[in-house]
Tab-separated table of N, CA and C in Angstrom:
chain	number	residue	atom	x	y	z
A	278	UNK	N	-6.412	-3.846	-20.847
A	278	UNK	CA	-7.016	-5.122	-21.203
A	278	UNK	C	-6.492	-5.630	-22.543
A	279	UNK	N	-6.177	-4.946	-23.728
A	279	UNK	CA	-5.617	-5.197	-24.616
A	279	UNK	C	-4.443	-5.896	-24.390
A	280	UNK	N	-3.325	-5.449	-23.881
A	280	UNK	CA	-2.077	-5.769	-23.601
A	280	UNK	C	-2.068	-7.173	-22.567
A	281	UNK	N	-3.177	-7.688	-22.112
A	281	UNK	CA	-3.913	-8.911	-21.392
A	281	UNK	C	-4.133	-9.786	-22.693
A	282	UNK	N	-5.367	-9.167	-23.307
A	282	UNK	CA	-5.520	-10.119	-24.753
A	282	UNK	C	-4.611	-10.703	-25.759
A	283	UNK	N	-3.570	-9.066	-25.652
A	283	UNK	CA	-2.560	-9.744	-26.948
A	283	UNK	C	-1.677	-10.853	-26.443
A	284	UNK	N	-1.467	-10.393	-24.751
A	284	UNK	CA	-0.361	-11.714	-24.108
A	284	UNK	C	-0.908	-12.767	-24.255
A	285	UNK	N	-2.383	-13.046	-24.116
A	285	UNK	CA	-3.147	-14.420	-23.798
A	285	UNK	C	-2.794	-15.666	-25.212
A	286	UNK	N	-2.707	-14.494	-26.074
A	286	UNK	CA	-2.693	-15.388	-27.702
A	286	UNK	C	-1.869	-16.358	-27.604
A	287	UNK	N	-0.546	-15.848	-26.782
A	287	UNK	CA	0.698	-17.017	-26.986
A	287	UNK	C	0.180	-18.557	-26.699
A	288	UNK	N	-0.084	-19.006	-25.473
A	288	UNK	CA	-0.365	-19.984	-25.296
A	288	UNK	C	-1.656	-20.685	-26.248
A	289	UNK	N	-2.345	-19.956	-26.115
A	289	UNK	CA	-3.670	-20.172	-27.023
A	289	UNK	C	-3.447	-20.282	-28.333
A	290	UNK	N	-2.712	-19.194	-29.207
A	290	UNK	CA	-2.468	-19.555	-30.453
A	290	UNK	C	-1.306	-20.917	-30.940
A	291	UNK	N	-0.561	-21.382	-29.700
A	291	UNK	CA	0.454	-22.368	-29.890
A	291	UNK	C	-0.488	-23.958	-29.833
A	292	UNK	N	-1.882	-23.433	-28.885
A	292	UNK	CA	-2.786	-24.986	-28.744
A	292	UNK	C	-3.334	-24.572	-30.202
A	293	UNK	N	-3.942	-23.807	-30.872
A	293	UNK	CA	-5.080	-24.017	-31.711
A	293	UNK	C	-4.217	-24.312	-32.343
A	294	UNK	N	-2.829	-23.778	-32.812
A	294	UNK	CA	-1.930	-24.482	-33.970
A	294	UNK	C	-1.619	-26.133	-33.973
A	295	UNK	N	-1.510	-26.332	-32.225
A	295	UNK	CA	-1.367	-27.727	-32.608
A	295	UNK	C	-3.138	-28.870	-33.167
A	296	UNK	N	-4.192	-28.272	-32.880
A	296	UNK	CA	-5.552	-28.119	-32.910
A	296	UNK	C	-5.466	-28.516	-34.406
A	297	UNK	N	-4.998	-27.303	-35.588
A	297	UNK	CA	-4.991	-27.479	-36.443
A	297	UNK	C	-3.726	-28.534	-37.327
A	298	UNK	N	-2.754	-28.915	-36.592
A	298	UNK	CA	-1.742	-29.736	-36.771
A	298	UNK	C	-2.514	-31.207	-36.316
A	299	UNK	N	-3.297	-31.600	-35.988
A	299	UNK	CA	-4.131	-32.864	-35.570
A	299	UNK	C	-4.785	-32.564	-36.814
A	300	UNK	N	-5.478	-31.756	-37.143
A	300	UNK	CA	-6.812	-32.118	-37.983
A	300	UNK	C	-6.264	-32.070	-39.402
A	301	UNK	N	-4.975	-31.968	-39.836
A	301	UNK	CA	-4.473	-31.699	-40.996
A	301	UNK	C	-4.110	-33.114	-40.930
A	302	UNK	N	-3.229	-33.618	-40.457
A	302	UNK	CA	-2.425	-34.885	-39.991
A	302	UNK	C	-3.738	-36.060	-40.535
A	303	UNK	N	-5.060	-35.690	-39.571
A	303	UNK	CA	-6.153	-36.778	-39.922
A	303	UNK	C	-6.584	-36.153	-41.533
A	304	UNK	N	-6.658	-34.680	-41.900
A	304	UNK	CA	-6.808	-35.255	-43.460
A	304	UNK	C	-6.501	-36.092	-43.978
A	305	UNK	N	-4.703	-36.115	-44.042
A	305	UNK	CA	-3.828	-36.991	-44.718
A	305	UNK	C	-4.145	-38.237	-44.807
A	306	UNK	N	-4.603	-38.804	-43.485
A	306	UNK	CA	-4.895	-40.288	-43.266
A	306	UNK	C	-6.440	-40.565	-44.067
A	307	UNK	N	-6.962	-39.898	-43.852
A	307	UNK	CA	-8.412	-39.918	-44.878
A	307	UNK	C	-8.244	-40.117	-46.349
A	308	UNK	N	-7.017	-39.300	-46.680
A	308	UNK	CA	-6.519	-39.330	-48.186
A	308	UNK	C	-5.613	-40.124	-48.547
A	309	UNK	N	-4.989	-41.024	-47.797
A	309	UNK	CA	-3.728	-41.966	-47.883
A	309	UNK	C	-4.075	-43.337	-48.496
A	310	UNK	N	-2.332	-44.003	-49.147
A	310	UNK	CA	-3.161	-45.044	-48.874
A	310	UNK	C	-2.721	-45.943	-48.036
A	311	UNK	N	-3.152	-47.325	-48.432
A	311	UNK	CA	-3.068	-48.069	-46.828
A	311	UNK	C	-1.444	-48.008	-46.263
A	312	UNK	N	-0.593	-47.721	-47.411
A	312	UNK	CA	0.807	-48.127	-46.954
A	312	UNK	C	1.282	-46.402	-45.887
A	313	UNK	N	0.954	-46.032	-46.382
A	313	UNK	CA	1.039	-44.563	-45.823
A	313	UNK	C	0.461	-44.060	-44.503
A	314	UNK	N	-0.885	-45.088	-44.128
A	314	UNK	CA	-1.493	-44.950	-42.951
A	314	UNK	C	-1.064	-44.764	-41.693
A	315	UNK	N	-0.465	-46.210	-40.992
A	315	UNK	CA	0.701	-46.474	-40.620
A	315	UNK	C	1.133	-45.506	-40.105
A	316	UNK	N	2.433	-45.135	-40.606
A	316	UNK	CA	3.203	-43.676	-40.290
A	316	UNK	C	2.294	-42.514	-39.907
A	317	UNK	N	1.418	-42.290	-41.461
A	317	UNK	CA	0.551	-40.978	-40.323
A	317	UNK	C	0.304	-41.143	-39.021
A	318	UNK	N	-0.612	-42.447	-38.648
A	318	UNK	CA	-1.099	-43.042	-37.466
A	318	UNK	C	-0.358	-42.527	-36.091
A	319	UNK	N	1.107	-42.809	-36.651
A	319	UNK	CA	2.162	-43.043	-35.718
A	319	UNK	C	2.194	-41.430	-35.229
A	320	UNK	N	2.214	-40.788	-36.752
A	320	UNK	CA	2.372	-39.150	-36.240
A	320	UNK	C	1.441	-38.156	-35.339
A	321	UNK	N	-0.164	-39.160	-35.852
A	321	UNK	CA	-0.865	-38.599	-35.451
A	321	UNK	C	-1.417	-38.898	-33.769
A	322	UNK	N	-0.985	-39.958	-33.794
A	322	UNK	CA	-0.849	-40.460	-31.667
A	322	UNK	C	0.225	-39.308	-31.120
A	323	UNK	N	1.366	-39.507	-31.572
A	323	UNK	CA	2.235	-38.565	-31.058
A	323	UNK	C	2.139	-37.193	-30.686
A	324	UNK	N	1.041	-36.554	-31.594
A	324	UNK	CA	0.905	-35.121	-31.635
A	324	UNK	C	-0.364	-35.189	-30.891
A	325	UNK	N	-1.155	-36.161	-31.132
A	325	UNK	CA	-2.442	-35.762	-29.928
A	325	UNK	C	-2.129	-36.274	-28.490
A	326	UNK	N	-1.207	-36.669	-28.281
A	326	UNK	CA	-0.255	-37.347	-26.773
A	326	UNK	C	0.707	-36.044	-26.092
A	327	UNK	N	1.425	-35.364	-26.954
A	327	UNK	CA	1.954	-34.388	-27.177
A	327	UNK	C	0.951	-33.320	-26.285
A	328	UNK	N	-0.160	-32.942	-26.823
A	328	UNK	CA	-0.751	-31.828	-27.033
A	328	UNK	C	-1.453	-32.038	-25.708
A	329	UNK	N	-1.982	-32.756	-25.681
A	329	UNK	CA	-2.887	-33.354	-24.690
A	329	UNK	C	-2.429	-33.678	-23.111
A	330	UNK	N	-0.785	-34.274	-23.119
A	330	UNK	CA	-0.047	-33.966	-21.726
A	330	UNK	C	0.181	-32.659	-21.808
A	331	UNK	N	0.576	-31.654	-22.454
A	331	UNK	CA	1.096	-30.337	-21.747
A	331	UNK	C	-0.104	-29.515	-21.655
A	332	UNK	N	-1.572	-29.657	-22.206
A	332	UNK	CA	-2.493	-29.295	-21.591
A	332	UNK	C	-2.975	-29.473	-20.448
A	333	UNK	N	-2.760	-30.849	-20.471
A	333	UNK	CA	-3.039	-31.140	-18.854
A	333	UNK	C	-1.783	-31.334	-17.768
A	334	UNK	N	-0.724	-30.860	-18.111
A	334	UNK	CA	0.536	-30.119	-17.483
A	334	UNK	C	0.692	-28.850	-16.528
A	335	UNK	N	0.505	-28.373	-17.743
A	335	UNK	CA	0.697	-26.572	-17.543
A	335	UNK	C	-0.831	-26.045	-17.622
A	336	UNK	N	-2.075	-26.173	-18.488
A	336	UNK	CA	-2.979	-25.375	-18.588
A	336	UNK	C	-4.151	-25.615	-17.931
A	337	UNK	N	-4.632	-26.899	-17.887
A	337	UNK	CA	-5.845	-27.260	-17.026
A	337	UNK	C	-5.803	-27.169	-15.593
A	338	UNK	N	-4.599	-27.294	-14.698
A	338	UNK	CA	-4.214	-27.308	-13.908
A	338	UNK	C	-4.817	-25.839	-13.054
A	339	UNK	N	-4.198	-24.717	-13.683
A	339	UNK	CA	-4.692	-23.975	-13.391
A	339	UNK	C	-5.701	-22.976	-13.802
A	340	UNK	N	-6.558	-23.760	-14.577
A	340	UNK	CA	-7.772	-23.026	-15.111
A	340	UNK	C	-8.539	-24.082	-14.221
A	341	UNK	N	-8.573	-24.928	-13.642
A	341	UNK	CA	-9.403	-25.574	-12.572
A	341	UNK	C	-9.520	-24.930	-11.254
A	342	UNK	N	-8.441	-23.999	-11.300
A	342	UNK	CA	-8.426	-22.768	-10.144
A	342	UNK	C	-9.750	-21.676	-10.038
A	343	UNK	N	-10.215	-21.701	-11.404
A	343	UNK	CA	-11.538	-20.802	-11.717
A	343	UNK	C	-12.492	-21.582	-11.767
A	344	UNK	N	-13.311	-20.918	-11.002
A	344	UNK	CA	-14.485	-21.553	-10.752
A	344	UNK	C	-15.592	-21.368	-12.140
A	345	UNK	N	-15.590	-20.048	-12.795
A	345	UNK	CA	-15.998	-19.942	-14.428
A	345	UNK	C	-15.461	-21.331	-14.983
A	346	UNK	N	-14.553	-22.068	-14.848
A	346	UNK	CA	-14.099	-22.518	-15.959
A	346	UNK	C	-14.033	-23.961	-15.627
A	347	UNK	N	-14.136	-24.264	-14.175
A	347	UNK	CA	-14.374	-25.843	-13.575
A	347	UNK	C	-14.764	-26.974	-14.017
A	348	UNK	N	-16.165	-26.469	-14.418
A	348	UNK	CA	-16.671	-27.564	-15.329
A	348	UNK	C	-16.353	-27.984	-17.040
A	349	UNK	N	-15.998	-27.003	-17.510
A	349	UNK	CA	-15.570	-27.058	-18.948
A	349	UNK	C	-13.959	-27.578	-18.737
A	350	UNK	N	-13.140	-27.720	-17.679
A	350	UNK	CA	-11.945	-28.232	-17.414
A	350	UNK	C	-12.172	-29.956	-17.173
A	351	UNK	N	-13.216	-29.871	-16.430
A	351	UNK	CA	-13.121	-31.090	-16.084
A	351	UNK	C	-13.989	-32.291	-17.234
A	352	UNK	N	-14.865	-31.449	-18.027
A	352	UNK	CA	-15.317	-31.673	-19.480
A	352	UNK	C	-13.960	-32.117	-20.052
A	353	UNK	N	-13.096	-31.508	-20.039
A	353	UNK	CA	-11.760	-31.507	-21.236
A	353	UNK	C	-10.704	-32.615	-21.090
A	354	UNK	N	-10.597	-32.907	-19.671
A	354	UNK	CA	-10.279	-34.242	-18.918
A	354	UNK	C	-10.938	-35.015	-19.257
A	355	UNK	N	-12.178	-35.470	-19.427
A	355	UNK	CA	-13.056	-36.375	-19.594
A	355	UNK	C	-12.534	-36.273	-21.496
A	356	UNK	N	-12.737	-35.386	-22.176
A	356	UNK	CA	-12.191	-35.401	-23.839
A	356	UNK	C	-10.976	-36.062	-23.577
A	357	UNK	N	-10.039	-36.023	-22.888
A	357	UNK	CA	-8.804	-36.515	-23.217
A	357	UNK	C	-8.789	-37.884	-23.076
A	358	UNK	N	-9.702	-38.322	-22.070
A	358	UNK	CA	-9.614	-39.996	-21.393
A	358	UNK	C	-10.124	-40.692	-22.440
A	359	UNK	N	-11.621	-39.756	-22.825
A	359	UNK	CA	-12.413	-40.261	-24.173
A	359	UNK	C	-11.121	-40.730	-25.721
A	360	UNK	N	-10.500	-39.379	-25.756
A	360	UNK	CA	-9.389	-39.570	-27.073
A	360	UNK	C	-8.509	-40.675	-26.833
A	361	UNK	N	-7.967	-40.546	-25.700
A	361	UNK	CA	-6.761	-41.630	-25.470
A	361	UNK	C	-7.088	-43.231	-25.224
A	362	UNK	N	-8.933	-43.364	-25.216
A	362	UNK	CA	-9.181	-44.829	-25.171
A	362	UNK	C	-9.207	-45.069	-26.385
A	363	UNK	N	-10.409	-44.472	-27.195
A	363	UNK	CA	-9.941	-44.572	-28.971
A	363	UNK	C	-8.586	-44.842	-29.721
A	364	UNK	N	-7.628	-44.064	-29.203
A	364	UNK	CA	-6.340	-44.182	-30.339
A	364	UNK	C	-5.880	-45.895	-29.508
A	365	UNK	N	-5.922	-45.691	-28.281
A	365	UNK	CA	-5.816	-47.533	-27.581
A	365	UNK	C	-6.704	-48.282	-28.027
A	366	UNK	N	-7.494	-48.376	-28.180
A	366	UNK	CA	-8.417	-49.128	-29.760
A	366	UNK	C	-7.989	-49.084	-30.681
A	367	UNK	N	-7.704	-48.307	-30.957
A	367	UNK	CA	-6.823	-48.130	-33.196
A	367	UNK	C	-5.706	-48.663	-32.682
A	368	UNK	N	-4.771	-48.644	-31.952
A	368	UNK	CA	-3.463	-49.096	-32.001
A	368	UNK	C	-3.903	-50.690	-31.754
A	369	UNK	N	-4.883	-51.259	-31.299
A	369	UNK	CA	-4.950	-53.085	-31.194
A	369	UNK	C	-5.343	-53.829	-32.280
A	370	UNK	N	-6.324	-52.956	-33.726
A	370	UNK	CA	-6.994	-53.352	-34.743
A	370	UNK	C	-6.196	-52.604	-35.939
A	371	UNK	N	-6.163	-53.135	-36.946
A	371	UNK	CA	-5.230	-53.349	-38.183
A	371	UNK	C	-5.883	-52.026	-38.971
A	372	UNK	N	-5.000	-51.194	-39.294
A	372	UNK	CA	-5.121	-50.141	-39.962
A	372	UNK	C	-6.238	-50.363	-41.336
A	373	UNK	N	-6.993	-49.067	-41.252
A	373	UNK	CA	-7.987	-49.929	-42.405
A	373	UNK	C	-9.253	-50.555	-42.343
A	374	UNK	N	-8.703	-51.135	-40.853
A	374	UNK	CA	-10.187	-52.410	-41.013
A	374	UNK	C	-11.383	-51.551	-40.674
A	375	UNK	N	-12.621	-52.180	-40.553
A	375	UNK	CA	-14.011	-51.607	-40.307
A	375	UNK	C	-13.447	-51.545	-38.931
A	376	UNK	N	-13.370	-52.114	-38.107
A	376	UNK	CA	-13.044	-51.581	-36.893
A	376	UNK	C	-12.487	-50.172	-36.472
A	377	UNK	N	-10.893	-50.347	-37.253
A	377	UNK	CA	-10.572	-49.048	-37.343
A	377	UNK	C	-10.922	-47.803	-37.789
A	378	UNK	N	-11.638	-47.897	-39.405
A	378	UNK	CA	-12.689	-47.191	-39.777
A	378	UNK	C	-13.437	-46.304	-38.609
A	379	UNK	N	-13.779	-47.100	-38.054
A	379	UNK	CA	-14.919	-47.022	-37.310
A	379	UNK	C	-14.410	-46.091	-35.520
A	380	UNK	N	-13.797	-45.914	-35.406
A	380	UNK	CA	-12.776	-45.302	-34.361
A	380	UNK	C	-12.481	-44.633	-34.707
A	381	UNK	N	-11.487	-44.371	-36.204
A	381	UNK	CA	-10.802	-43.099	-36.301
A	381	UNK	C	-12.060	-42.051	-37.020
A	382	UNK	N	-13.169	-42.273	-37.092
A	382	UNK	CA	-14.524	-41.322	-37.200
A	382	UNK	C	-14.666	-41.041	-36.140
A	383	UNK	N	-14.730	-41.596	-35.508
A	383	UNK	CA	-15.222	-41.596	-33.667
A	383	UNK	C	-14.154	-40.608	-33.195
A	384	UNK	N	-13.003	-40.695	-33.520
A	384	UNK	CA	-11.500	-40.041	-33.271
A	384	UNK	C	-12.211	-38.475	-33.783
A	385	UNK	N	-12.161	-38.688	-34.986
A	385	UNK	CA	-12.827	-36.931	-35.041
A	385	UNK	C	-13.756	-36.460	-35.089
A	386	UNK	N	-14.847	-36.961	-34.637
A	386	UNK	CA	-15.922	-36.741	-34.119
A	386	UNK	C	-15.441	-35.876	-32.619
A	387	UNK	N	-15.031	-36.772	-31.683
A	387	UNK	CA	-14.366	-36.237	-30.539
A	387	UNK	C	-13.544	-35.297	-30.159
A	388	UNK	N	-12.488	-35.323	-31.266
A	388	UNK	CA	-11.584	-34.715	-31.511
A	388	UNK	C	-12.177	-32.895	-31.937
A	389	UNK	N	-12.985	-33.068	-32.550
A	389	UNK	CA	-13.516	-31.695	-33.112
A	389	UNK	C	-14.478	-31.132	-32.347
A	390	UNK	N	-15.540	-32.035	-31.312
A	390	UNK	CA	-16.382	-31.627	-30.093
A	390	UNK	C	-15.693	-30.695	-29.397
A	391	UNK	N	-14.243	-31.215	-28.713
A	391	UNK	CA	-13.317	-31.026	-28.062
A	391	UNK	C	-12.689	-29.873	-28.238
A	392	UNK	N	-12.570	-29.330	-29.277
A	392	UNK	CA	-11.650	-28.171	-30.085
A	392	UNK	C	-12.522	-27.523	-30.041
A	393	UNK	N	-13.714	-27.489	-30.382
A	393	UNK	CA	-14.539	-26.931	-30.779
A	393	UNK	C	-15.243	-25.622	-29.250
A	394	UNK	N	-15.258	-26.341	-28.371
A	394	UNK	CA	-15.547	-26.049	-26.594
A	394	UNK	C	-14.109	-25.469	-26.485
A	395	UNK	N	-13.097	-25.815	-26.407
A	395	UNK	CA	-11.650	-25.295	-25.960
A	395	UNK	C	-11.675	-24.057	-26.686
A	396	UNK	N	-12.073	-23.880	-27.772
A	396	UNK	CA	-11.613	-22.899	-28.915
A	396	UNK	C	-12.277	-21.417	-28.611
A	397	UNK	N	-13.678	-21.805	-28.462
A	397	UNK	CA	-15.109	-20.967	-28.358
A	397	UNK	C	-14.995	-20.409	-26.699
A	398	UNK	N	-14.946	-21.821	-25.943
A	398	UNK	CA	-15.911	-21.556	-24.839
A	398	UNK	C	-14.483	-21.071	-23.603
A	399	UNK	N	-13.598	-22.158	-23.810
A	399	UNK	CA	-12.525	-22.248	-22.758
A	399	UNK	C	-11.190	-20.758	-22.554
A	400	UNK	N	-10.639	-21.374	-23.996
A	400	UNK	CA	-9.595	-20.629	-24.446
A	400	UNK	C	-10.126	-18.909	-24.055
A	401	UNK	N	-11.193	-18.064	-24.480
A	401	UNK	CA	-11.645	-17.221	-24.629
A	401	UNK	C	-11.852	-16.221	-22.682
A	402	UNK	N	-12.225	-17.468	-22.451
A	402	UNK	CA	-12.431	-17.433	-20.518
A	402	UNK	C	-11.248	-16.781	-20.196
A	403	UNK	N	-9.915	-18.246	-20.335
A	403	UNK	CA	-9.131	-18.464	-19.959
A	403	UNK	C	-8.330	-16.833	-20.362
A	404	UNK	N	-8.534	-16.197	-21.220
A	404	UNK	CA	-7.324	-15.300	-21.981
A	404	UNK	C	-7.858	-14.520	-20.887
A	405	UNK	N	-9.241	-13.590	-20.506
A	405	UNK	CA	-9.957	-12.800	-19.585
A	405	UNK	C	-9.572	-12.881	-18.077
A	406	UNK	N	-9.321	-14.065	-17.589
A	406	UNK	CA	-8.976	-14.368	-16.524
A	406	UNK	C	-7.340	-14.605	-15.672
A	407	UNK	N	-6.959	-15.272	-17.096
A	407	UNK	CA	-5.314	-15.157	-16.317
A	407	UNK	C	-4.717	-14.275	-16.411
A	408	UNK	N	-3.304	-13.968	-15.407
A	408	UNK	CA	-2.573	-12.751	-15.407
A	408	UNK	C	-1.555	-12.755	-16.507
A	409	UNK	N	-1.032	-11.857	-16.925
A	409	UNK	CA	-0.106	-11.828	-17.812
A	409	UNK	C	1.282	-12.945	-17.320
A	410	UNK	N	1.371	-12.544	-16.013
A	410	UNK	CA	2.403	-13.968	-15.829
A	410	UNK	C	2.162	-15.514	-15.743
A	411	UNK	N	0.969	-15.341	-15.739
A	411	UNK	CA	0.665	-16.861	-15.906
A	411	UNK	C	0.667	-17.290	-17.263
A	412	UNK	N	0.358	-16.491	-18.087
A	412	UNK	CA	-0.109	-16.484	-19.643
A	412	UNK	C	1.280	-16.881	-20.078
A	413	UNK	N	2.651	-15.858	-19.677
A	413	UNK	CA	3.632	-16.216	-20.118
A	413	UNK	C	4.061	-17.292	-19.384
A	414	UNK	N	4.095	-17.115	-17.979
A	414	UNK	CA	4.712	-18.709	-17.446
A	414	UNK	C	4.555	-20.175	-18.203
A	415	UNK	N	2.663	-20.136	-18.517
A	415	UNK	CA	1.915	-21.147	-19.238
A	415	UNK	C	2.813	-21.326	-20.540
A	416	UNK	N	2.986	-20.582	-21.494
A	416	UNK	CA	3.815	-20.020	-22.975
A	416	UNK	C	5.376	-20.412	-22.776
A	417	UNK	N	6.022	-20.173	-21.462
A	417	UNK	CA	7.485	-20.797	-21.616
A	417	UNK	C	7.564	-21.971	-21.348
A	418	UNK	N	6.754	-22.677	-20.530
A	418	UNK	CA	6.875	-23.722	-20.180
A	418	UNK	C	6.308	-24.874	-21.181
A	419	UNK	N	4.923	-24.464	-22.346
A	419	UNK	CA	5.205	-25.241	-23.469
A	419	UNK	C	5.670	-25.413	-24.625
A	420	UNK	N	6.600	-24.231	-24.584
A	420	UNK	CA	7.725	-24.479	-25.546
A	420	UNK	C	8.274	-24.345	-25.470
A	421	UNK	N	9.092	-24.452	-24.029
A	421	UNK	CA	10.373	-24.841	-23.559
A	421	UNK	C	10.117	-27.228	-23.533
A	422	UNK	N	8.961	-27.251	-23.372
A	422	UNK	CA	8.894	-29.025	-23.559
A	422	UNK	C	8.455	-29.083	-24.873
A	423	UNK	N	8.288	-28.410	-25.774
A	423	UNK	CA	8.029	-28.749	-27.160
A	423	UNK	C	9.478	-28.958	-27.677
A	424	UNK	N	10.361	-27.797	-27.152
A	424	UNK	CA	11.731	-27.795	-27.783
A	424	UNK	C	11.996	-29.290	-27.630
A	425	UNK	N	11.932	-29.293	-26.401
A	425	UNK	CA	12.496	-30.964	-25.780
A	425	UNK	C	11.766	-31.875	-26.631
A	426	UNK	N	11.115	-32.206	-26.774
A	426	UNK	CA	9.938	-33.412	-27.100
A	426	UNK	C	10.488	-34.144	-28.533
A	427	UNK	N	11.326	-33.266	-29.207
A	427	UNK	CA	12.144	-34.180	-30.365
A	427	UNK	C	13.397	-35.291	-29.512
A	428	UNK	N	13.853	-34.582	-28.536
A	428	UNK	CA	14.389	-35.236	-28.257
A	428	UNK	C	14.213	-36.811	-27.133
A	429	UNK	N	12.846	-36.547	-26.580
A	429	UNK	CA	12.512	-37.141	-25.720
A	429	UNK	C	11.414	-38.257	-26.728
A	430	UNK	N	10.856	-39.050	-26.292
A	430	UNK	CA	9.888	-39.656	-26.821
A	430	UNK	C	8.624	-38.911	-27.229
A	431	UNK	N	8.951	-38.506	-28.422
A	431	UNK	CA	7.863	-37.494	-29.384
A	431	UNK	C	6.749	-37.792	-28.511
A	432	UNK	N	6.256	-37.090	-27.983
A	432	UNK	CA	4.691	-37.185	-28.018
A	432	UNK	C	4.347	-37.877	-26.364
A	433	UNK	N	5.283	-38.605	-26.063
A	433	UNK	CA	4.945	-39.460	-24.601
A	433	UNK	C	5.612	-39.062	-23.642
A	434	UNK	N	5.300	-37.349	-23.388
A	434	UNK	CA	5.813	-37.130	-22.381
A	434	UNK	C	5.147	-37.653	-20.667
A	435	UNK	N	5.470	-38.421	-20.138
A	435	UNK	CA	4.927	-39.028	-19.379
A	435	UNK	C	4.664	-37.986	-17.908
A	436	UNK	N	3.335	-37.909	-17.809
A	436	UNK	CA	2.905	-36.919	-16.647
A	436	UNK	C	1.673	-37.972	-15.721
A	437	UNK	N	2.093	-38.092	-14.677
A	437	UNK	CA	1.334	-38.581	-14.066
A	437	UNK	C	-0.122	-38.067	-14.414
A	438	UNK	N	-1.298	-39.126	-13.848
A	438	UNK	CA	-2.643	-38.345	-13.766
A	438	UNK	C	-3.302	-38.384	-12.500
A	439	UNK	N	-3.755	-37.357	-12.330
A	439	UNK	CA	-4.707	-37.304	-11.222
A	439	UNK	C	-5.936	-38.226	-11.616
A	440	UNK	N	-6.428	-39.175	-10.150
A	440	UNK	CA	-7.808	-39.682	-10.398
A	440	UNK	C	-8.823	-38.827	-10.530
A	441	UNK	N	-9.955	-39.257	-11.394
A	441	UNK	CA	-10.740	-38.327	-11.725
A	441	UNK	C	-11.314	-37.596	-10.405
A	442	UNK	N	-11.282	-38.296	-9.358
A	442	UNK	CA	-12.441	-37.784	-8.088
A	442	UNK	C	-11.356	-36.455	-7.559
A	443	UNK	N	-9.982	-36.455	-8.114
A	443	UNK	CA	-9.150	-35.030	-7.410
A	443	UNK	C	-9.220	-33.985	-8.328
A	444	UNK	N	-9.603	-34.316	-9.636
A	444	UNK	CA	-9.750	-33.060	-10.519
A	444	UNK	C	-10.324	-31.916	-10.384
């Protein structure tokens, strides 16, 4: 079981890093100033677009296979639709404004619900349950598209979605 646990980290420790690569990114923007926003903004769509297709790529996919883990998958789908309407709100209203203000709180409010369930509740399942080849299959396959993703449109790797009623 050990040699299960230590494999599980890969994938898991590569999401919480990007987990913690979002919430560092939104420090910055908290601490910036307006000219600087902007760009973070830009960095910080990219990396939660990023993170968020190859979760729902490679990892949700088949943790929806477990019935333990069904509902907290399909919870995490619902976090992503939730995140990705917000940052489509911040991207229509002017960096700064009360509007935006007012979203990118909402942004990590959500953002940290989200992490927070994946981190504790999901991730932890998920390490117990998958096989070591899935763990690694899961592990080459997102950073074999991370490698890529400089080269491709940072962050928009485009993956179809399933309607919610096939999830």
């Amino acid at each position: 079981m050990a040699t299960r646990q230590a494999q599980g980290q890969d994938v898991f420790q590569i999401l919480k890093q990007d987990h913690r690569t979002v919430t560092s990114i939104m420090e910055e923007i908290r601490d910036a100033e307006q000219a600087q926003k902007e760009a973070l903004c830009s960095r910080l769509e990219n990396e939660l677009n990023q993170h968020m297709n190859l979760e729902e790529k490679y990892v949700y996919p088949i943790l929806l296979d477990f019935e333990e883990l069904s509902e907290l998958i399909q919870d995490a789908y619902t976090d992503h639709d939730d995140l990705k309407d917000i940052l489509e709100q911040m991207a229509d209203q002017d960096v700064g404004s009360e509007e935006w203000e007012s979203n990118f709180l909402a942004l990590e409010d959500a953002k940290e619900d989200h992490v927070d369930t994946e981190e504790n509740e999901v991730f932890p399942q998920a390490i117990e349950l998958l096989s070591q080849d899935q763990v690694r299959q899961i592990t080459d396959q997102i950073m074999s598209e991370k490698q890529r993703a400089p080269q491709t449109a940072q962050g928009k790797i485009s993956q179809p979605r399933q309607p919610r009623a096939e999830r």
